[in-house]
Protein backbone atom coordinates (compact mmCIF):
# COMPACT_ATOMS: atom_id res chain seq x y z
CA UNK A 1 0.00 0.00 0.00
CA UNK A 2 1.31 3.42 -0.92
CA UNK A 3 1.96 5.68 2.05
CA UNK A 4 -0.24 8.75 1.76
CA UNK A 5 1.29 12.15 1.81
CA UNK A 6 -0.74 14.89 3.46
CA UNK A 7 -3.21 16.65 1.23
CA UNK A 8 -1.70 19.68 -0.51
CA UNK A 9 -2.56 23.03 1.07
CA UNK A 10 -1.85 26.57 -0.07
CA UNK A 11 1.47 28.00 1.03
CA UNK A 12 1.50 31.82 1.30
CA UNK A 13 5.15 31.77 0.14
CA UNK A 14 3.80 30.87 -3.32
CA UNK A 15 2.11 34.24 -3.75
CA UNK A 16 3.46 36.22 -6.69
CA UNK A 17 1.72 39.46 -5.79
CA UNK A 18 -0.33 39.31 -8.99
CA UNK A 19 -3.89 38.99 -7.72
CA UNK A 20 -5.47 37.24 -10.70
CA UNK A 21 -2.70 34.63 -10.85
CA UNK A 22 -2.57 34.08 -7.10
CA UNK A 23 -6.35 33.53 -7.03
CA UNK A 24 -6.07 31.02 -9.85
CA UNK A 25 -3.18 29.22 -8.15
CA UNK A 26 -5.17 28.99 -4.93
CA UNK A 27 -8.07 27.51 -6.85
CA UNK A 28 -5.79 24.98 -8.58
CA UNK A 29 -4.44 23.90 -5.19
CA UNK A 30 -7.99 23.51 -3.83
CA UNK A 31 -8.95 21.44 -6.87
CA UNK A 32 -5.97 19.15 -6.58
CA UNK A 33 -6.55 18.69 -2.83
CA UNK A 34 -10.15 17.66 -3.63
CA UNK A 35 -8.78 15.20 -6.16
CA UNK A 36 -6.42 13.73 -3.55
CA UNK A 37 -9.34 13.22 -1.17
CA UNK A 38 -11.39 11.60 -3.92
CA UNK A 39 -8.63 9.22 -4.98
CA UNK A 40 -8.15 8.09 -1.40
CA UNK A 41 -11.88 7.57 -0.86
CA UNK A 42 -12.05 5.48 -3.99
CA UNK A 43 -8.76 3.70 -3.37
CA UNK A 44 -10.28 0.23 -3.73
CA UNK A 45 -12.52 1.01 -6.71
CA UNK A 46 -11.68 -0.51 -10.08
CA UNK A 47 -12.31 2.76 -11.87
CA UNK A 48 -12.53 6.28 -10.50
CA UNK A 49 -14.95 9.04 -11.34
CA UNK A 50 -12.98 11.27 -13.68
CA UNK A 51 -15.01 14.47 -13.27
CA UNK A 52 -12.62 16.16 -10.84
CA UNK A 53 -9.50 15.41 -12.85
CA UNK A 54 -11.24 16.62 -16.02
CA UNK A 55 -12.19 19.85 -14.28
CA UNK A 56 -8.67 20.27 -12.95
CA UNK A 57 -7.12 19.90 -16.40
CA UNK A 58 -9.68 22.23 -17.97
CA UNK A 59 -8.97 24.82 -15.34
CA UNK A 60 -5.20 24.36 -15.66
CA UNK A 61 -5.53 25.14 -19.37
CA UNK A 62 -7.54 28.29 -18.66
CA UNK A 63 -5.00 29.32 -16.06
CA UNK A 64 -2.04 28.75 -18.40
CA UNK A 65 -3.67 30.90 -21.08
CA UNK A 66 -4.41 33.71 -18.62
CA UNK A 67 -0.92 33.54 -17.14
CA UNK A 68 0.72 33.55 -20.58
CA UNK A 69 -1.45 36.57 -21.46
CA UNK A 70 0.15 38.42 -18.55
CA UNK A 71 3.84 37.69 -19.32
CA UNK A 72 3.79 37.42 -23.13
CA UNK A 73 5.33 40.17 -25.17
CA UNK A 74 6.95 41.82 -22.14
CA UNK A 75 10.53 40.97 -23.04
CA UNK A 76 10.92 38.16 -20.52
CA UNK A 77 13.60 35.76 -21.79
CA UNK A 78 11.95 32.73 -20.17
CA UNK A 79 8.72 33.20 -22.14
CA UNK A 80 9.06 30.41 -24.73
CA UNK A 81 10.45 27.83 -22.29
CA UNK A 82 7.70 28.55 -19.78
CA UNK A 83 4.97 28.17 -22.39
CA UNK A 84 6.54 24.88 -23.43
CA UNK A 85 6.43 23.69 -19.81
CA UNK A 86 2.69 24.42 -19.74
CA UNK A 87 2.21 22.63 -23.03
CA UNK A 88 4.22 19.57 -22.02
CA UNK A 89 2.25 19.31 -18.80
CA UNK A 90 -1.07 19.33 -20.67
CA UNK A 91 0.11 16.71 -23.17
CA UNK A 92 1.36 14.37 -20.45
CA UNK A 93 -1.62 14.91 -18.13
CA UNK A 94 -4.14 14.31 -20.91
CA UNK A 95 -2.22 11.26 -22.06
CA UNK A 96 -2.42 9.77 -18.56
CA UNK A 97 -6.19 10.17 -18.20
CA UNK A 98 -7.02 6.57 -19.16
CA UNK A 99 -4.43 5.17 -16.79
CA UNK A 100 -5.80 7.45 -14.10
CA UNK A 101 -9.32 6.18 -14.59
CA UNK A 102 -8.62 2.51 -15.00
CA UNK A 103 -5.19 1.93 -13.46
CA UNK A 104 -4.52 0.24 -10.14
CA UNK A 105 -4.73 2.27 -6.90
CA UNK A 106 -0.93 2.46 -6.88
CA UNK A 107 -0.94 3.79 -10.46
CA UNK A 108 -3.49 6.44 -9.48
CA UNK A 109 -1.47 7.45 -6.43
CA UNK A 110 1.67 7.67 -8.55
CA UNK A 111 -0.06 9.87 -11.14
CA UNK A 112 -1.53 12.02 -8.44
CA UNK A 113 1.92 12.35 -6.86
CA UNK A 114 3.26 13.55 -10.20
CA UNK A 115 0.40 16.05 -10.62
CA UNK A 116 0.82 17.45 -7.11
CA UNK A 117 4.62 17.61 -7.43
CA UNK A 118 4.51 19.30 -10.82
CA UNK A 119 1.97 21.89 -9.74
CA UNK A 120 3.77 22.68 -6.49
CA UNK A 121 7.14 23.05 -8.20
CA UNK A 122 5.76 25.02 -11.08
CA UNK A 123 3.98 27.52 -8.84
CA UNK A 124 6.78 27.76 -6.27
CA UNK A 125 9.70 28.09 -8.71
CA UNK A 126 8.82 28.49 -12.40
CA UNK A 127 5.97 30.98 -11.94
CA UNK A 128 8.02 32.93 -9.42
CA UNK A 129 10.42 33.84 -12.24
CA UNK A 130 7.92 35.67 -14.42
CA UNK A 131 6.33 37.18 -11.31
CA UNK A 132 9.71 38.59 -10.24
CA UNK A 133 10.49 39.81 -13.76
CA UNK A 134 7.16 41.62 -14.15
CA UNK A 135 7.46 43.20 -10.70
CA UNK A 136 11.05 44.22 -11.40
CA UNK A 137 9.99 46.00 -14.57
CA UNK A 138 7.00 47.59 -12.85
CA UNK A 139 4.69 45.81 -15.30
CA UNK A 140 2.23 44.44 -12.74
FE1 LIG B 1 0.75 29.31 -12.87
FE1 LIG C 1 3.21 28.87 -15.28
Coordinates of N, CA, C and O and ligand atoms in Angstrom, one line a residue:
X1 N 0.9 -1.2 0.0 CA 0.0 0.0 0.0 C 0.9 1.2 0.0 O 1.9 1.3 0.8
X2 N 0.5 2.2 -0.8 CA 1.3 3.4 -0.9 C 1.1 4.3 0.3 O -0.1 4.4 0.8
X3 N 2.1 4.8 0.9 CA 2.0 5.7 2.0 C 1.4 7.0 1.6 O 1.9 7.6 0.6
X4 N 0.4 7.5 2.2 CA -0.2 8.7 1.8 C 0.5 10.0 2.3 O 0.9 10.0 3.4
X5 N 0.7 10.9 1.4 CA 1.3 12.2 1.8 C 0.1 13.0 2.2 O -1.0 12.8 1.8
X6 N 0.4 14.0 3.1 CA -0.7 14.9 3.5 C -1.3 15.6 2.2 O -0.6 15.8 1.3
X7 N -2.6 15.9 2.3 CA -3.2 16.7 1.2 C -2.5 18.0 1.0 O -2.2 18.7 2.0
X8 N -2.4 18.4 -0.2 CA -1.7 19.7 -0.5 C -2.5 20.8 0.0 O -3.8 20.8 0.0
X9 N -1.9 21.8 0.6 CA -2.6 23.0 1.1 C -1.8 24.2 0.6 O -0.6 24.1 0.3
X10 N -2.5 25.3 0.5 CA -1.8 26.6 -0.1 C -0.7 27.1 0.8 O -0.9 27.1 2.1
X11 N 0.4 27.5 0.3 CA 1.5 28.0 1.0 C 1.6 29.5 0.6 O 1.8 29.8 -0.5
X12 N 1.4 30.4 1.6 CA 1.5 31.8 1.3 C 2.8 32.2 0.6 O 2.9 33.3 -0.1
X13 N 3.9 31.4 0.8 CA 5.1 31.8 0.1 C 5.0 31.7 -1.4 O 5.9 32.2 -2.1
X14 N 4.0 31.0 -1.9 CA 3.8 30.9 -3.3 C 3.2 32.1 -4.0 O 3.1 32.2 -5.2
X15 N 2.7 33.1 -3.2 CA 2.1 34.2 -3.7 C 3.1 35.0 -4.6 O 4.2 35.3 -4.2
X16 N 2.6 35.4 -5.8 CA 3.5 36.2 -6.7 C 3.2 37.7 -6.6 O 3.9 38.5 -7.1
X17 N 2.1 38.0 -5.9 CA 1.7 39.5 -5.8 C 1.0 39.9 -7.1 O 1.0 41.1 -7.4
X18 N 0.5 39.0 -7.8 CA -0.3 39.3 -9.0 C -1.7 38.7 -8.7 O -1.8 37.4 -8.7
X19 N -2.7 39.5 -8.3 CA -3.9 39.0 -7.7 C -4.6 37.9 -8.5 O -5.0 36.9 -8.0
X20 N -4.7 38.2 -9.8 CA -5.5 37.2 -10.7 C -4.8 35.9 -10.7 O -5.4 34.8 -10.6
X21 N -3.5 35.9 -10.8 CA -2.7 34.6 -10.9 C -2.7 33.9 -9.5 O -2.9 32.7 -9.4
X22 N -2.5 34.7 -8.4 CA -2.6 34.1 -7.1 C -3.9 33.4 -6.8 O -4.0 32.3 -6.3
X23 N -5.0 34.1 -7.2 CA -6.3 33.5 -7.0 C -6.5 32.2 -7.8 O -7.0 31.3 -7.3
X24 N -6.0 32.2 -9.0 CA -6.1 31.0 -9.9 C -5.2 29.9 -9.3 O -5.6 28.7 -9.3
X25 N -4.0 30.2 -8.8 CA -3.2 29.2 -8.2 C -3.9 28.6 -6.9 O -3.8 27.4 -6.7
X26 N -4.5 29.5 -6.1 CA -5.2 29.0 -4.9 C -6.3 28.0 -5.3 O -6.5 27.0 -4.7
X27 N -7.0 28.4 -6.4 CA -8.1 27.5 -6.9 C -7.5 26.2 -7.4 O -8.1 25.1 -7.1
X28 N -6.4 26.2 -8.1 CA -5.8 25.0 -8.6 C -5.4 24.1 -7.4 O -5.6 22.9 -7.5
X29 N -4.8 24.7 -6.4 CA -4.4 23.9 -5.2 C -5.7 23.3 -4.5 O -5.7 22.1 -4.1
X30 N -6.8 24.1 -4.4 CA -8.0 23.5 -3.8 C -8.5 22.3 -4.7 O -9.0 21.3 -4.1
X31 N -8.4 22.5 -6.0 CA -9.0 21.4 -6.9 C -8.1 20.2 -6.7 O -8.6 19.1 -6.7
X32 N -6.8 20.3 -6.6 CA -6.0 19.2 -6.6 C -6.1 18.5 -5.2 O -6.0 17.3 -5.1
X33 N -6.3 19.3 -4.2 CA -6.6 18.7 -2.8 C -7.8 17.9 -2.8 O -7.9 16.8 -2.3
X34 N -8.9 18.4 -3.5 CA -10.1 17.7 -3.6 C -9.9 16.3 -4.4 O -10.5 15.3 -4.0
X35 N -9.1 16.4 -5.4 CA -8.8 15.2 -6.2 C -8.0 14.2 -5.3 O -8.3 13.0 -5.3
X36 N -7.1 14.6 -4.5 CA -6.4 13.7 -3.6 C -7.4 13.0 -2.6 O -7.3 11.8 -2.4
X37 N -8.3 13.8 -2.1 CA -9.3 13.2 -1.2 C -10.2 12.2 -1.9 O -10.4 11.1 -1.4
X38 N -10.6 12.5 -3.1 CA -11.4 11.6 -3.9 C -10.6 10.3 -4.2 O -11.2 9.2 -4.1
X39 N -9.4 10.4 -4.6 CA -8.6 9.2 -5.0 C -8.5 8.3 -3.8 O -8.6 7.1 -3.8
X40 N -8.3 8.9 -2.6 CA -8.1 8.1 -1.4 C -9.5 7.4 -1.0 O -9.5 6.3 -0.5
X41 N -10.6 8.2 -1.2 CA -11.9 7.6 -0.9 C -12.2 6.4 -1.8 O -12.9 5.5 -1.4
X42 N -11.7 6.5 -3.0 CA -12.1 5.5 -4.0 C -10.9 4.5 -4.2 O -10.8 3.9 -5.3
X43 N -10.0 4.4 -3.2 CA -8.8 3.7 -3.4 C -9.0 2.2 -3.8 O -8.1 1.7 -4.5
X44 N -10.1 1.6 -3.4 CA -10.3 0.2 -3.7 C -11.2 0.0 -5.0 O -11.4 -1.1 -5.4
X45 N -11.6 1.1 -5.5 CA -12.5 1.0 -6.7 C -11.7 0.6 -7.9 O -10.5 0.9 -8.1
X46 N -12.4 -0.1 -8.9 CA -11.7 -0.5 -10.1 C -11.5 0.7 -11.0 O -10.5 0.8 -11.7
X47 N -12.5 1.6 -11.1 CA -12.3 2.8 -11.9 C -12.7 3.9 -11.0 O -13.5 3.8 -10.1
X48 N -12.2 5.1 -11.3 CA -12.5 6.3 -10.5 C -13.3 7.3 -11.4 O -13.1 7.3 -12.6
X49 N -14.2 8.0 -10.7 CA -15.0 9.0 -11.3 C -13.9 10.1 -11.8 O -13.1 10.6 -11.1
X50 N -14.0 10.4 -13.1 CA -13.0 11.3 -13.7 C -13.4 12.7 -13.8 O -12.6 13.6 -14.3
X51 N -14.5 13.1 -13.2 CA -15.0 14.5 -13.3 C -14.0 15.5 -12.7 O -13.7 16.5 -13.3
X52 N -13.5 15.2 -11.5 CA -12.6 16.2 -10.8 C -11.3 16.3 -11.6 O -10.8 17.5 -11.7
X53 N -10.8 15.3 -12.1 CA -9.5 15.4 -12.8 C -9.7 16.1 -14.2 O -8.9 17.0 -14.6
X54 N -10.9 15.9 -14.8 CA -11.2 16.6 -16.0 C -11.3 18.1 -15.7 O -10.8 18.9 -16.5
X55 N -12.0 18.4 -14.7 CA -12.2 19.8 -14.3 C -10.8 20.5 -14.0 O -10.6 21.6 -14.3
X56 N -10.0 19.7 -13.3 CA -8.7 20.3 -13.0 C -7.9 20.6 -14.2 O -7.3 21.7 -14.3
X57 N -7.9 19.7 -15.2 CA -7.1 19.9 -16.4 C -7.7 21.0 -17.2 O -7.0 21.8 -17.8
X58 N -9.0 21.1 -17.3 CA -9.7 22.2 -18.0 C -9.3 23.6 -17.3 O -8.9 24.5 -18.0
X59 N -9.3 23.6 -16.0 CA -9.0 24.8 -15.3 C -7.5 25.2 -15.5 O -7.1 26.3 -15.6
X60 N -6.6 24.1 -15.5 CA -5.2 24.4 -15.7 C -5.0 25.0 -17.0 O -4.2 26.0 -17.1
X61 N -5.7 24.6 -18.0 CA -5.5 25.1 -19.4 C -5.9 26.6 -19.4 O -5.2 27.5 -19.9
X62 N -7.1 26.9 -18.8 CA -7.5 28.3 -18.7 C -6.5 29.1 -17.9 O -6.2 30.2 -18.4
X63 N -6.0 28.6 -16.8 CA -5.0 29.3 -16.1 C -3.7 29.6 -16.9 O -3.2 30.7 -16.9
X64 N -3.3 28.6 -17.6 CA -2.0 28.7 -18.4 C -2.2 29.9 -19.4 O -1.4 30.7 -19.6
X65 N -3.4 29.9 -20.1 CA -3.7 30.9 -21.1 C -3.7 32.3 -20.4 O -3.1 33.2 -21.0
X66 N -4.3 32.4 -19.3 CA -4.4 33.7 -18.6 C -3.0 34.2 -18.2 O -2.6 35.3 -18.3
X67 N -2.3 33.2 -17.6 CA -0.9 33.5 -17.1 C 0.0 34.0 -18.3 O 0.7 35.0 -18.2
X68 N -0.1 33.2 -19.4 CA 0.7 33.6 -20.6 C 0.3 34.9 -21.1 O 1.2 35.7 -21.5
X69 N -1.0 35.3 -21.0 CA -1.4 36.6 -21.5 C -0.8 37.7 -20.7 O -0.7 38.8 -21.2
X70 N -0.4 37.4 -19.4 CA 0.2 38.4 -18.5 C 1.6 38.6 -18.8 O 2.2 39.7 -18.8
X71 N 2.4 37.5 -19.1 CA 3.8 37.7 -19.3 C 4.3 37.8 -20.8 O 5.4 38.2 -21.1
X72 N 3.4 37.4 -21.7 CA 3.8 37.4 -23.1 C 4.0 38.8 -23.7 O 3.3 39.8 -23.3
X73 N 5.1 38.9 -24.5 CA 5.3 40.2 -25.2 C 5.9 41.2 -24.3 O 5.9 42.4 -24.6
X74 N 6.4 40.8 -23.1 CA 7.0 41.8 -22.1 C 8.5 41.8 -22.1 O 9.1 42.3 -21.2
X75 N 9.1 41.0 -23.0 CA 10.5 41.0 -23.0 C 11.2 40.0 -22.1 O 12.4 40.0 -21.9
X76 N 10.4 39.1 -21.5 CA 10.9 38.2 -20.5 C 11.6 37.0 -21.3 O 11.0 36.4 -22.2
X77 N 12.9 36.8 -21.0 CA 13.6 35.8 -21.8 C 13.1 34.3 -21.6 O 13.4 33.5 -22.4
X78 N 12.4 34.1 -20.5 CA 12.0 32.7 -20.2 C 10.6 32.4 -20.8 O 10.1 31.3 -20.6
X79 N 10.1 33.4 -21.6 CA 8.7 33.2 -22.1 C 8.5 31.9 -22.9 O 7.6 31.1 -22.5
X80 N 9.3 31.6 -23.9 CA 9.1 30.4 -24.7 C 9.2 29.1 -23.9 O 8.4 28.2 -24.0
X81 N 10.2 29.1 -23.1 CA 10.4 27.8 -22.3 C 9.3 27.6 -21.3 O 8.9 26.5 -21.1
X82 N 8.8 28.7 -20.7 CA 7.7 28.6 -19.8 C 6.4 28.1 -20.5 O 5.7 27.2 -20.0
X83 N 6.2 28.6 -21.6 CA 5.0 28.2 -22.4 C 5.1 26.7 -22.8 O 4.1 26.0 -22.8
X84 N 6.3 26.3 -23.1 CA 6.5 24.9 -23.4 C 6.3 24.0 -22.2 O 5.8 22.9 -22.3
X85 N 6.7 24.5 -21.0 CA 6.4 23.7 -19.8 C 4.9 23.5 -19.6 O 4.5 22.4 -19.3
X86 N 4.2 24.5 -19.8 CA 2.7 24.4 -19.7 C 2.2 23.4 -20.7 O 1.4 22.5 -20.4
X87 N 2.7 23.5 -22.0 CA 2.2 22.6 -23.0 C 2.6 21.2 -22.7 O 1.7 20.3 -22.9
X88 N 3.8 20.9 -22.3 CA 4.2 19.6 -22.0 C 3.4 19.0 -20.9 O 3.1 17.8 -20.9
X89 N 3.1 19.8 -19.9 CA 2.2 19.3 -18.8 C 0.9 18.8 -19.3 O 0.4 17.8 -19.0
X90 N 0.3 19.7 -20.2 CA -1.1 19.3 -20.7 C -1.0 18.1 -21.5 O -1.9 17.2 -21.3
X91 N 0.0 17.9 -22.3 CA 0.1 16.7 -23.2 C 0.3 15.5 -22.3 O -0.5 14.5 -22.4
X92 N 1.2 15.5 -21.3 CA 1.4 14.4 -20.4 C 0.1 14.1 -19.6 O -0.3 12.9 -19.5
X93 N -0.5 15.1 -19.0 CA -1.6 14.9 -18.1 C -2.8 14.3 -18.9 O -3.4 13.4 -18.5
X94 N -3.0 14.8 -20.1 CA -4.1 14.3 -20.9 C -3.9 12.9 -21.3 O -4.8 12.0 -21.4
X95 N -2.6 12.6 -21.6 CA -2.2 11.3 -22.1 C -2.4 10.2 -20.9 O -2.5 9.0 -21.2
X96 N -2.3 10.7 -19.7 CA -2.4 9.8 -18.6 C -3.8 9.6 -18.1 O -4.1 8.8 -17.1
X97 N -4.8 10.2 -18.7 CA -6.2 10.2 -18.2 C -6.7 8.7 -18.1 O -7.4 8.4 -17.1
X98 N -6.5 7.9 -19.1 CA -7.0 6.6 -19.2 C -6.4 5.7 -18.0 O -7.1 5.0 -17.3
X99 N -5.1 5.9 -17.9 CA -4.4 5.2 -16.8 C -5.0 5.6 -15.4 O -5.1 4.9 -14.5
X100 N -5.3 6.9 -15.4 CA -5.8 7.4 -14.1 C -7.1 6.8 -13.8 O -7.4 6.4 -12.7
X101 N -8.0 6.7 -14.8 CA -9.3 6.2 -14.6 C -9.3 4.7 -14.3 O -10.1 4.2 -13.6
X102 N -8.5 4.0 -15.0 CA -8.6 2.5 -15.0 C -7.4 1.8 -14.4 O -7.4 0.6 -14.3
X103 N -6.4 2.6 -14.0 CA -5.2 1.9 -13.5 C -5.4 1.4 -12.0 O -6.5 1.7 -11.4
X104 N -4.4 0.8 -11.5 CA -4.5 0.2 -10.1 C -4.4 1.4 -9.2 O -4.0 2.5 -9.5
X105 N -4.9 1.2 -7.9 CA -4.7 2.3 -6.9 C -3.3 2.8 -6.8 O -3.1 4.0 -6.7
X106 N -2.3 2.0 -6.9 CA -0.9 2.5 -6.9 C -0.6 3.3 -8.1 O 0.1 4.3 -8.0
X107 N -1.1 3.0 -9.3 CA -0.9 3.8 -10.5 C -1.6 5.2 -10.3 O -1.0 6.2 -10.6
X108 N -2.8 5.2 -9.7 CA -3.5 6.4 -9.5 C -2.7 7.3 -8.5 O -2.6 8.5 -8.7
X109 N -2.2 6.7 -7.4 CA -1.5 7.4 -6.4 C -0.2 8.0 -7.1 O 0.2 9.1 -6.8
X110 N 0.4 7.2 -7.9 CA 1.7 7.7 -8.6 C 1.4 8.9 -9.5 O 2.1 9.8 -9.5
X111 N 0.3 8.8 -10.2 CA -0.1 9.9 -11.1 C -0.4 11.1 -10.4 O 0.0 12.2 -10.7
X112 N -1.2 10.9 -9.3 CA -1.5 12.0 -8.4 C -0.3 12.7 -7.8 O -0.2 13.9 -7.8
X113 N 0.7 11.8 -7.4 CA 1.9 12.4 -6.9 C 2.6 13.2 -7.9 O 3.2 14.3 -7.6
X114 N 2.6 12.8 -9.1 CA 3.3 13.6 -10.2 C 2.5 14.9 -10.4 O 3.2 15.9 -10.5
X115 N 1.2 14.8 -10.4 CA 0.4 16.1 -10.6 C 0.7 17.1 -9.5 O 0.9 18.2 -9.8
X116 N 0.6 16.6 -8.3 CA 0.8 17.5 -7.1 C 2.2 18.0 -7.1 O 2.4 19.2 -7.0
X117 N 3.2 17.2 -7.4 CA 4.6 17.6 -7.4 C 4.9 18.6 -8.5 O 5.5 19.7 -8.3
X118 N 4.3 18.4 -9.7 CA 4.5 19.3 -10.8 C 3.9 20.7 -10.5 O 4.6 21.7 -10.7
X119 N 2.7 20.6 -10.0 CA 2.0 21.9 -9.7 C 2.7 22.7 -8.7 O 2.9 23.9 -8.8
X120 N 3.1 22.0 -7.6 CA 3.8 22.7 -6.5 C 5.1 23.3 -7.0 O 5.3 24.5 -6.7
X121 N 5.9 22.5 -7.7 CA 7.1 23.1 -8.2 C 7.0 24.2 -9.2 O 7.7 25.2 -9.2
X122 N 6.0 24.0 -10.1 CA 5.8 25.0 -11.1 C 5.4 26.4 -10.4 O 5.9 27.4 -10.8
X123 N 4.4 26.3 -9.5 CA 4.0 27.5 -8.8 C 5.1 28.1 -8.0 O 5.4 29.3 -8.0
X124 N 5.8 27.3 -7.2 CA 6.8 27.8 -6.3 C 8.0 28.3 -6.9 O 8.7 29.2 -6.4
X125 N 8.4 27.7 -8.1 CA 9.7 28.1 -8.7 C 9.5 28.7 -10.1 O 10.0 29.8 -10.3
X126 N 8.9 28.0 -11.0 CA 8.8 28.5 -12.4 C 8.0 29.8 -12.5 O 8.4 30.8 -13.1
X127 N 6.8 29.8 -11.9 CA 6.0 31.0 -11.9 C 6.6 32.2 -11.2 O 6.4 33.3 -11.6
X128 N 7.4 31.9 -10.2 CA 8.0 32.9 -9.4 C 8.9 33.8 -10.3 O 9.1 35.0 -10.1
X129 N 9.5 33.1 -11.4 CA 10.4 33.8 -12.2 C 9.7 34.9 -13.1 O 10.2 36.0 -13.2
X130 N 8.6 34.6 -13.7 CA 7.9 35.7 -14.4 C 7.3 36.7 -13.5 O 7.3 37.9 -13.8
X131 N 6.9 36.2 -12.3 CA 6.3 37.2 -11.3 C 7.4 38.2 -10.9 O 7.2 39.4 -10.9
X132 N 8.6 37.7 -10.6 CA 9.7 38.6 -10.2 C 10.1 39.5 -11.4 O 10.4 40.7 -11.2
X133 N 10.1 39.0 -12.6 CA 10.5 39.8 -13.8 C 9.5 40.9 -13.9 O 9.9 42.1 -14.1
X134 N 8.2 40.6 -13.9 CA 7.2 41.6 -14.1 C 7.2 42.7 -13.0 O 7.0 43.9 -13.3
X135 N 7.4 42.2 -11.8 CA 7.5 43.2 -10.7 C 8.7 44.1 -10.9 O 8.6 45.3 -10.7
X136 N 9.8 43.5 -11.2 CA 11.1 44.2 -11.4 C 11.0 45.3 -12.4 O 11.6 46.4 -12.3
X137 N 10.2 45.0 -13.5 CA 10.0 46.0 -14.6 C 8.8 47.0 -14.3 O 8.5 47.8 -15.2
X138 N 8.2 46.7 -13.2 CA 7.0 47.6 -12.9 C 5.8 47.3 -13.8 O 5.0 48.2 -14.1
X139 N 5.7 46.1 -14.3 CA 4.7 45.8 -15.3 C 3.4 45.2 -14.7 O 2.4 45.0 -15.4
X140 N 3.4 44.9 -13.4 CA 2.2 44.4 -12.7 C 2.0 45.2 -11.4 O 2.9 45.8 -10.9
Ligands
LIG1 FE1 0.7 29.3 -12.9
LIG2 FE1 3.2 28.9 -15.3

